[in-house]
Short mmCIF file of C-alpha atoms in Angstrom, two decimals:
data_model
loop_
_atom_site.label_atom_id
_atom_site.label_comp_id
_atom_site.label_asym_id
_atom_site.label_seq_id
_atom_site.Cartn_x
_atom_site.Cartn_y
_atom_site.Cartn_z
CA UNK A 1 22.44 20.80 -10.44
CA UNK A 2 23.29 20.38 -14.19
CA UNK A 3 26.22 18.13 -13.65
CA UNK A 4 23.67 16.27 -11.33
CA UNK A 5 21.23 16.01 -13.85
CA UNK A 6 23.55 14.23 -15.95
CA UNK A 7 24.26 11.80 -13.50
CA UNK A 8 20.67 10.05 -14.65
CA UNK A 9 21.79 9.60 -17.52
CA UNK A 10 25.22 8.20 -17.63
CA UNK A 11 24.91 6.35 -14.24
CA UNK A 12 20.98 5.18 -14.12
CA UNK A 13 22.55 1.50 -14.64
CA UNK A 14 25.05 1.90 -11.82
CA UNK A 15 22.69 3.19 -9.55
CA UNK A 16 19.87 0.53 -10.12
CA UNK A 17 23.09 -2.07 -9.44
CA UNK A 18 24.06 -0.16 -5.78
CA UNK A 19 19.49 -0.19 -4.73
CA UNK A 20 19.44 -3.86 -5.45
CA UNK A 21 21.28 -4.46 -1.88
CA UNK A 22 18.96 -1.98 -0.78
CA UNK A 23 15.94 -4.32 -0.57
CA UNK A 24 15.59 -5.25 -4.16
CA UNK A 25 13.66 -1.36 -4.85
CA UNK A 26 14.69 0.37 -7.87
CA UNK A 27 16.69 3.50 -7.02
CA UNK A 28 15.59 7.30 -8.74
CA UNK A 29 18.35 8.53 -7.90
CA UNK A 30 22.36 8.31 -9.18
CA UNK A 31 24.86 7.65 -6.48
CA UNK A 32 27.50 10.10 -5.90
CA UNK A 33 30.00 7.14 -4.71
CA UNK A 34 29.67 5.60 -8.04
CA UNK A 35 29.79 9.06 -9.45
CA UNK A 36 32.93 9.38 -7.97
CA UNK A 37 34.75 6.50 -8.12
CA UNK A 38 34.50 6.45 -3.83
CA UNK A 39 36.45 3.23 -3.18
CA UNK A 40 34.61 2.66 -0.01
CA UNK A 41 31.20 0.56 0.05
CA UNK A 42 28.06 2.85 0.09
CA UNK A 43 26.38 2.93 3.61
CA UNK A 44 22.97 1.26 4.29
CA UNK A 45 19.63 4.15 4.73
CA UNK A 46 19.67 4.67 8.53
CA UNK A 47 15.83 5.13 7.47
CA UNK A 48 13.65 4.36 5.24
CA UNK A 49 10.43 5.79 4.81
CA UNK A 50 7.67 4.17 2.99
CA UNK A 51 4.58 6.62 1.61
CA UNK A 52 1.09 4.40 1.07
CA UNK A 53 -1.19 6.10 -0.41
CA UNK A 54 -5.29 5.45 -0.94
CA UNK A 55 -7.07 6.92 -3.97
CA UNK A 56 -10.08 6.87 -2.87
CA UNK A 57 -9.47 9.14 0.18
CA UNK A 58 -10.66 12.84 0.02
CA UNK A 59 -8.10 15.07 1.17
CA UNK A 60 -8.60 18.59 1.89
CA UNK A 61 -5.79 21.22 0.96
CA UNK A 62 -4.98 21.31 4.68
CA UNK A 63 -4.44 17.68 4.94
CA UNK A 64 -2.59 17.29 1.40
CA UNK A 65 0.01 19.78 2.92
CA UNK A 66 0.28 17.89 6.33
CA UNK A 67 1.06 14.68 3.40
CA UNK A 68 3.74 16.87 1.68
CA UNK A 69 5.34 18.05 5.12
CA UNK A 70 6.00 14.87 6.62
CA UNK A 71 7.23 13.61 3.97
CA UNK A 72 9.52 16.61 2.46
CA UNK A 73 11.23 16.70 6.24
CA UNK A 74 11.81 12.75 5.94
CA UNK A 75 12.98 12.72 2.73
CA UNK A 76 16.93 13.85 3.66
CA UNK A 77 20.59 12.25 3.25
CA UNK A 78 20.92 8.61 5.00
CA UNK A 79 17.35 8.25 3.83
CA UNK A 80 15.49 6.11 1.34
CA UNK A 81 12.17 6.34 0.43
CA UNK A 82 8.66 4.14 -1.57
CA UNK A 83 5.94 6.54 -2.88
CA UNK A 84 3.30 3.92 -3.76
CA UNK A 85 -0.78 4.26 -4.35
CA UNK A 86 -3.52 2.31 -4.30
CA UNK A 87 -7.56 1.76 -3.98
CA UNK A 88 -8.85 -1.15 -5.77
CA UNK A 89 -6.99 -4.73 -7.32
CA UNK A 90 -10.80 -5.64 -8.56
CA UNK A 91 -11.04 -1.80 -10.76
CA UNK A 92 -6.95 -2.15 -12.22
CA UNK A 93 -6.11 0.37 -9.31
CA UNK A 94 -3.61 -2.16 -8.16
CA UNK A 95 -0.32 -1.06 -5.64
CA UNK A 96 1.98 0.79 -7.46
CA UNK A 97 5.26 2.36 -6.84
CA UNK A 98 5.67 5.64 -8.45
CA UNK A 99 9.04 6.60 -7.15
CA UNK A 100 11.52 4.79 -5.15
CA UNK A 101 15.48 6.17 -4.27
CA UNK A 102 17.78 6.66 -1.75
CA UNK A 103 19.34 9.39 -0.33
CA UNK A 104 23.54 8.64 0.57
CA UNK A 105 25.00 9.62 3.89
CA UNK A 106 28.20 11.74 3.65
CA UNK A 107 31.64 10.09 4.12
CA UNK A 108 32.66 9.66 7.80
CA UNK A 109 35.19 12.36 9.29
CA UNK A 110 37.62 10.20 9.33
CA UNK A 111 37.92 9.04 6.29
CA UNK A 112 37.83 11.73 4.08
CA UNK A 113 41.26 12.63 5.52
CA UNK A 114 42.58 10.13 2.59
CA UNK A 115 40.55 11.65 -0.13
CA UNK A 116 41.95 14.54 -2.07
CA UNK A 117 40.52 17.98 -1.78
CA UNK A 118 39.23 17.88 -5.83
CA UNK A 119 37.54 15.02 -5.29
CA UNK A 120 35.80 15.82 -2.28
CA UNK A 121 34.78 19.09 -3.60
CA UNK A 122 33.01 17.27 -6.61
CA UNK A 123 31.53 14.52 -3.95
CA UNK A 124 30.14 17.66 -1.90
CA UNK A 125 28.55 19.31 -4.25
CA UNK A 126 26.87 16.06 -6.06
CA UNK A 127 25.55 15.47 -2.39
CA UNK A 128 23.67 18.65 -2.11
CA UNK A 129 22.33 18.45 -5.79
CA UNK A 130 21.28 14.59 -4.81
CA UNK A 131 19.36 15.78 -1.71
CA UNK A 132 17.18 18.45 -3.79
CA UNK A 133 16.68 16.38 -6.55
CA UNK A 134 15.80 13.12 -4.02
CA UNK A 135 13.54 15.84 -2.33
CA UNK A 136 11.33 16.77 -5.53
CA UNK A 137 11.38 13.08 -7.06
CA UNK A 138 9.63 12.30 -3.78
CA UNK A 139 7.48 15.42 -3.91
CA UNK A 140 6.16 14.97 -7.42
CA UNK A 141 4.95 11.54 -6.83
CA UNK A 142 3.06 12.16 -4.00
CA UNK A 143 1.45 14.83 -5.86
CA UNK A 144 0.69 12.77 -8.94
CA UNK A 145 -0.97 10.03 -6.06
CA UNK A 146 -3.41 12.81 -4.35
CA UNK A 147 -3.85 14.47 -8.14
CA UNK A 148 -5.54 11.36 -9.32
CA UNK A 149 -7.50 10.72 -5.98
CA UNK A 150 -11.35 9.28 -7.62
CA UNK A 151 -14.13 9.23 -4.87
CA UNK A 152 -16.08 7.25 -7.80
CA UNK A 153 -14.34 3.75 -6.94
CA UNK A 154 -16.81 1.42 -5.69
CA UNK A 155 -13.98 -0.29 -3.19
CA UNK A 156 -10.77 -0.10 -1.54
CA UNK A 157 -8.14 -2.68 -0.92
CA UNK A 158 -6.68 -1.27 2.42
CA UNK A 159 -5.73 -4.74 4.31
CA UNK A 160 -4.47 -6.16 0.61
CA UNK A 161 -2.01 -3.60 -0.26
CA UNK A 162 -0.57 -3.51 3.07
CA UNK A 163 0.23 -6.99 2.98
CA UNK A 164 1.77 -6.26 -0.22
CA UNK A 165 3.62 -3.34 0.81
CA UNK A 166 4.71 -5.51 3.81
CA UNK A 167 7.46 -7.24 1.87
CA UNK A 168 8.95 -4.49 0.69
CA UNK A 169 9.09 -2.85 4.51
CA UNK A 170 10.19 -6.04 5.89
CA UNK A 171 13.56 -6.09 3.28
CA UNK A 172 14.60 -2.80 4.05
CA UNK A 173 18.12 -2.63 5.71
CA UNK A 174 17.35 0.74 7.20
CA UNK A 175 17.50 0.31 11.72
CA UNK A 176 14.08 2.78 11.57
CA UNK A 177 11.48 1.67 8.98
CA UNK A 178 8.49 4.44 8.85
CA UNK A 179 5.03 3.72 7.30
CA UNK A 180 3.10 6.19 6.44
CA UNK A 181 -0.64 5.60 5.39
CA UNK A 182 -2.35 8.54 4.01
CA UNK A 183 -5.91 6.75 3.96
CA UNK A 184 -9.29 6.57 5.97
CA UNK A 185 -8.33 3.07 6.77
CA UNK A 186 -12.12 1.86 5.64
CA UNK A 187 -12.22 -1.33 4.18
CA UNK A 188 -14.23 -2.04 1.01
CA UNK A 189 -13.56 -5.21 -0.86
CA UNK A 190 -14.46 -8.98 -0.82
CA UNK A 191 -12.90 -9.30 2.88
CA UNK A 192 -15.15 -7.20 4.90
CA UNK A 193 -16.43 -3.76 4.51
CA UNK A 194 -16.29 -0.76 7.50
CA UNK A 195 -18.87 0.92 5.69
CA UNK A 196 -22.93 1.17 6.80
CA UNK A 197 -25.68 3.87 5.39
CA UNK A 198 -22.79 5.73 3.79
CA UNK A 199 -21.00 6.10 6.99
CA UNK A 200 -18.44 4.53 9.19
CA UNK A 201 -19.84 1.18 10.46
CA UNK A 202 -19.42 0.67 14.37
CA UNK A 203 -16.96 -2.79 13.79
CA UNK A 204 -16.19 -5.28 15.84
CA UNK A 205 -12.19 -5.05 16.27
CA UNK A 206 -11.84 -8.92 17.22
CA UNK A 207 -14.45 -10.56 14.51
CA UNK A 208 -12.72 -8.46 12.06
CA UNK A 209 -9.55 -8.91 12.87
CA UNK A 210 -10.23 -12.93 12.12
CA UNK A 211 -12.21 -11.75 9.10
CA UNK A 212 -8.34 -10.72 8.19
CA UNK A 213 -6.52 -13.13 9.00
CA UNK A 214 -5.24 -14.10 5.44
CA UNK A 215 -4.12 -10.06 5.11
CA UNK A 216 -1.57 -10.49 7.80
CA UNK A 217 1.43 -9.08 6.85
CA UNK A 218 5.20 -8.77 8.09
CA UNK A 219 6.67 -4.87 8.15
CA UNK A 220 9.60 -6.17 10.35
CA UNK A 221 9.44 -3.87 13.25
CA UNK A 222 8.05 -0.89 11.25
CA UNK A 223 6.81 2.40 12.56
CA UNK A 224 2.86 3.23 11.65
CA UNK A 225 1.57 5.97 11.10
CA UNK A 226 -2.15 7.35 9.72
CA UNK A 227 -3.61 10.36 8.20
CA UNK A 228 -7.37 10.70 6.98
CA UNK A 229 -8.62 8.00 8.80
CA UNK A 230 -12.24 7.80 8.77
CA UNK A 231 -13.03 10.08 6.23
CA UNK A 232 -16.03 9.44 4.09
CA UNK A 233 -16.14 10.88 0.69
CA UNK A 234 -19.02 13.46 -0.54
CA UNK A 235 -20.02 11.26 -3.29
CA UNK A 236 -18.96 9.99 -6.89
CA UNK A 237 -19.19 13.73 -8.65
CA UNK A 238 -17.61 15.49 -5.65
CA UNK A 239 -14.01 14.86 -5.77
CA UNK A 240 -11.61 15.45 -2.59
CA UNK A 241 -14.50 16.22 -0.88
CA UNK A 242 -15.41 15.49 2.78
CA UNK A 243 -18.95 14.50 3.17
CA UNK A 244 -19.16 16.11 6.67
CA UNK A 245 -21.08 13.24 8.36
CA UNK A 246 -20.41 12.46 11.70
CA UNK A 247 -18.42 10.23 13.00
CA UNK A 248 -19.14 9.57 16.66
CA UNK A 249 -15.52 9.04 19.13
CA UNK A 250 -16.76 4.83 19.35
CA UNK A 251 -16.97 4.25 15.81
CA UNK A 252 -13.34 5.90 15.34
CA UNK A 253 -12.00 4.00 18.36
CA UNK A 254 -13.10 0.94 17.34
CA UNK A 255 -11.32 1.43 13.88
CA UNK A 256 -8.49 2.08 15.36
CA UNK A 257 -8.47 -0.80 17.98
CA UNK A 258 -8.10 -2.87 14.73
CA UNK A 259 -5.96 -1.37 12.90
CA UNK A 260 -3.76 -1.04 16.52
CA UNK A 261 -4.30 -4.99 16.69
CA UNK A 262 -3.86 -5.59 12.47
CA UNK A 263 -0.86 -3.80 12.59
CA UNK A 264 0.79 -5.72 16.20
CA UNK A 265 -0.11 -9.39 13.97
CA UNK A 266 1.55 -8.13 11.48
CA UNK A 267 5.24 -7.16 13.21
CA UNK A 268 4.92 -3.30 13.24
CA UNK A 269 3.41 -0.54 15.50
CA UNK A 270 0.84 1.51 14.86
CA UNK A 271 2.20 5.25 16.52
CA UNK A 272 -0.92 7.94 15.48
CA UNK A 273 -3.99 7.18 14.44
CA UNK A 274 -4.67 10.46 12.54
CA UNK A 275 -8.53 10.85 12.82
CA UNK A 276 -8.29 12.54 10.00
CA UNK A 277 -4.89 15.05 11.18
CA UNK A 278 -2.00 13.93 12.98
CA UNK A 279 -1.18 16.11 16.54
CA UNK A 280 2.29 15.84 15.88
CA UNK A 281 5.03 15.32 13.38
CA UNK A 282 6.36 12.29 11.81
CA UNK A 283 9.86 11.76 13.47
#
């Protein structure tokens, strides 16, 4: 890991240069190719998984694991990865990306036949240190995102920061381009708000959905999925806290025949609703 480690220092230039074919998104992490002088060009992310995250969603320690799961099993070699957070433009809680890399596939069979065996065994070995270290740059932004979580913002820029993030999705290279909203997908801002009497409001899917119109975005073809949807927070001194109010099955299928319908406007597809847990696994 040391000699790793030393890659960020001496090749943080380099590897900023190989991420900006990567969709124009900084890169954490030092490439091994560069590292070691790899004459072959460094293969696209076969995925690339994009972490959204809302500040103003309480999460429970059962939920914040489900976050760090997903995303820790995602977060492996041929994969690049956004860790971004959000809640409100109109409070300076604007989208921000806190960590952004990608993870390099191995060299094909094939061709490390022409490669000697001392370089290879350096190549190896900066591969499994860039995997660990990719894994825990990942990991410790998510955790900085759900450590500074504030119930006590007034509002919450959902439909505006997905359009935003929707350029970056839609510039990716990666074939399979994976959203993942950790957020209870409640509007709150000049647009429209899905709250009423401190509770999910019972919307209207299509008068919304017009309401949005101007928050259309373009993931090209990505993958949706949600966790924490209609949560409602205990109150401004009660942070991470559920407030245990009911939401009734309509209210929550109505959100989600929105979001379903937002999210089909706006070139992706919205997998799991996660009301607030997923059921399965992000694959």
């Amino acid at each position: 890991m040391m000699n790793f480690v030393k890659l960020i220092i001496t090749l943080l230039l380099s590897a900023c240069f190989v991420a900006s074919a990567w969709a124009g998104v900084a890169n954490d992490i030092p490439s091994c190719y560069a590292a070691n002088k790899m004459k072959m060009a460094v293969p696209a992310p076969q995925t690339e998984l994009f972490v959204l995250i809302d500040q103003t969603t309480p999460l429970d320690s059962s939920l914040q694991d489900a976050v760090r799961e997903n995303a820790d099993r995602l977060v492996k070699p041929g994969a690049a990865f956004v860790i971004a957070s959000f809640s409100s433009f109109s409070q300076g809680r604007y989208l921000e990306v806190l960590s952004a890399g990608a993870l390099e596939s191995p060299i094909d069979d094939a061709a490390r036949d022409d490669i000697s065996v001392k370089v290879l065994r350096g190549f190896d070995a900066c591969m499994a240190d860039q995997a660990a270290f990719g894994r825990k740059a990942a990991a410790a932004a998510i955790n900085r995102a759900m450590g500074a979580s504030n119930p006590a913002l007034a509002k919450s820029d959902v439909l505006g920061s997905l359009r935003e993030l929707s350029a970056r999705v839609r510039q990716s290279e990666a074939r399979d381009r994976i959203v993942f909203i950790v957020s209870d997908m409640l509007e709150n801002s000049s647009i429209s708000s899905f709250y009423a009497n401190r509770n999910v409001r019972a919307i209207d899917p299509k008068a919304e959905l017009k309401k949005a119109q101007e928050m259309i975005g373009d993931f090209g073809g990505a993958r949706v999925f949600v966790l924490g949807a209609g949560l409602v927070q205990k109150g401004a001194g009660s942070k991470n806290t559920d407030s245990g109010i009911y939401r009734d099955p309509k209210t929550i299928s109505l959100l989600r025949q929105f979001w379903t319908a937002y999210f089909e406007a706006s070139n992706a597809k919205l997998m799991e609703f996660g009301a607030p847990a997923l059921l399965s696994p992000i694959k």
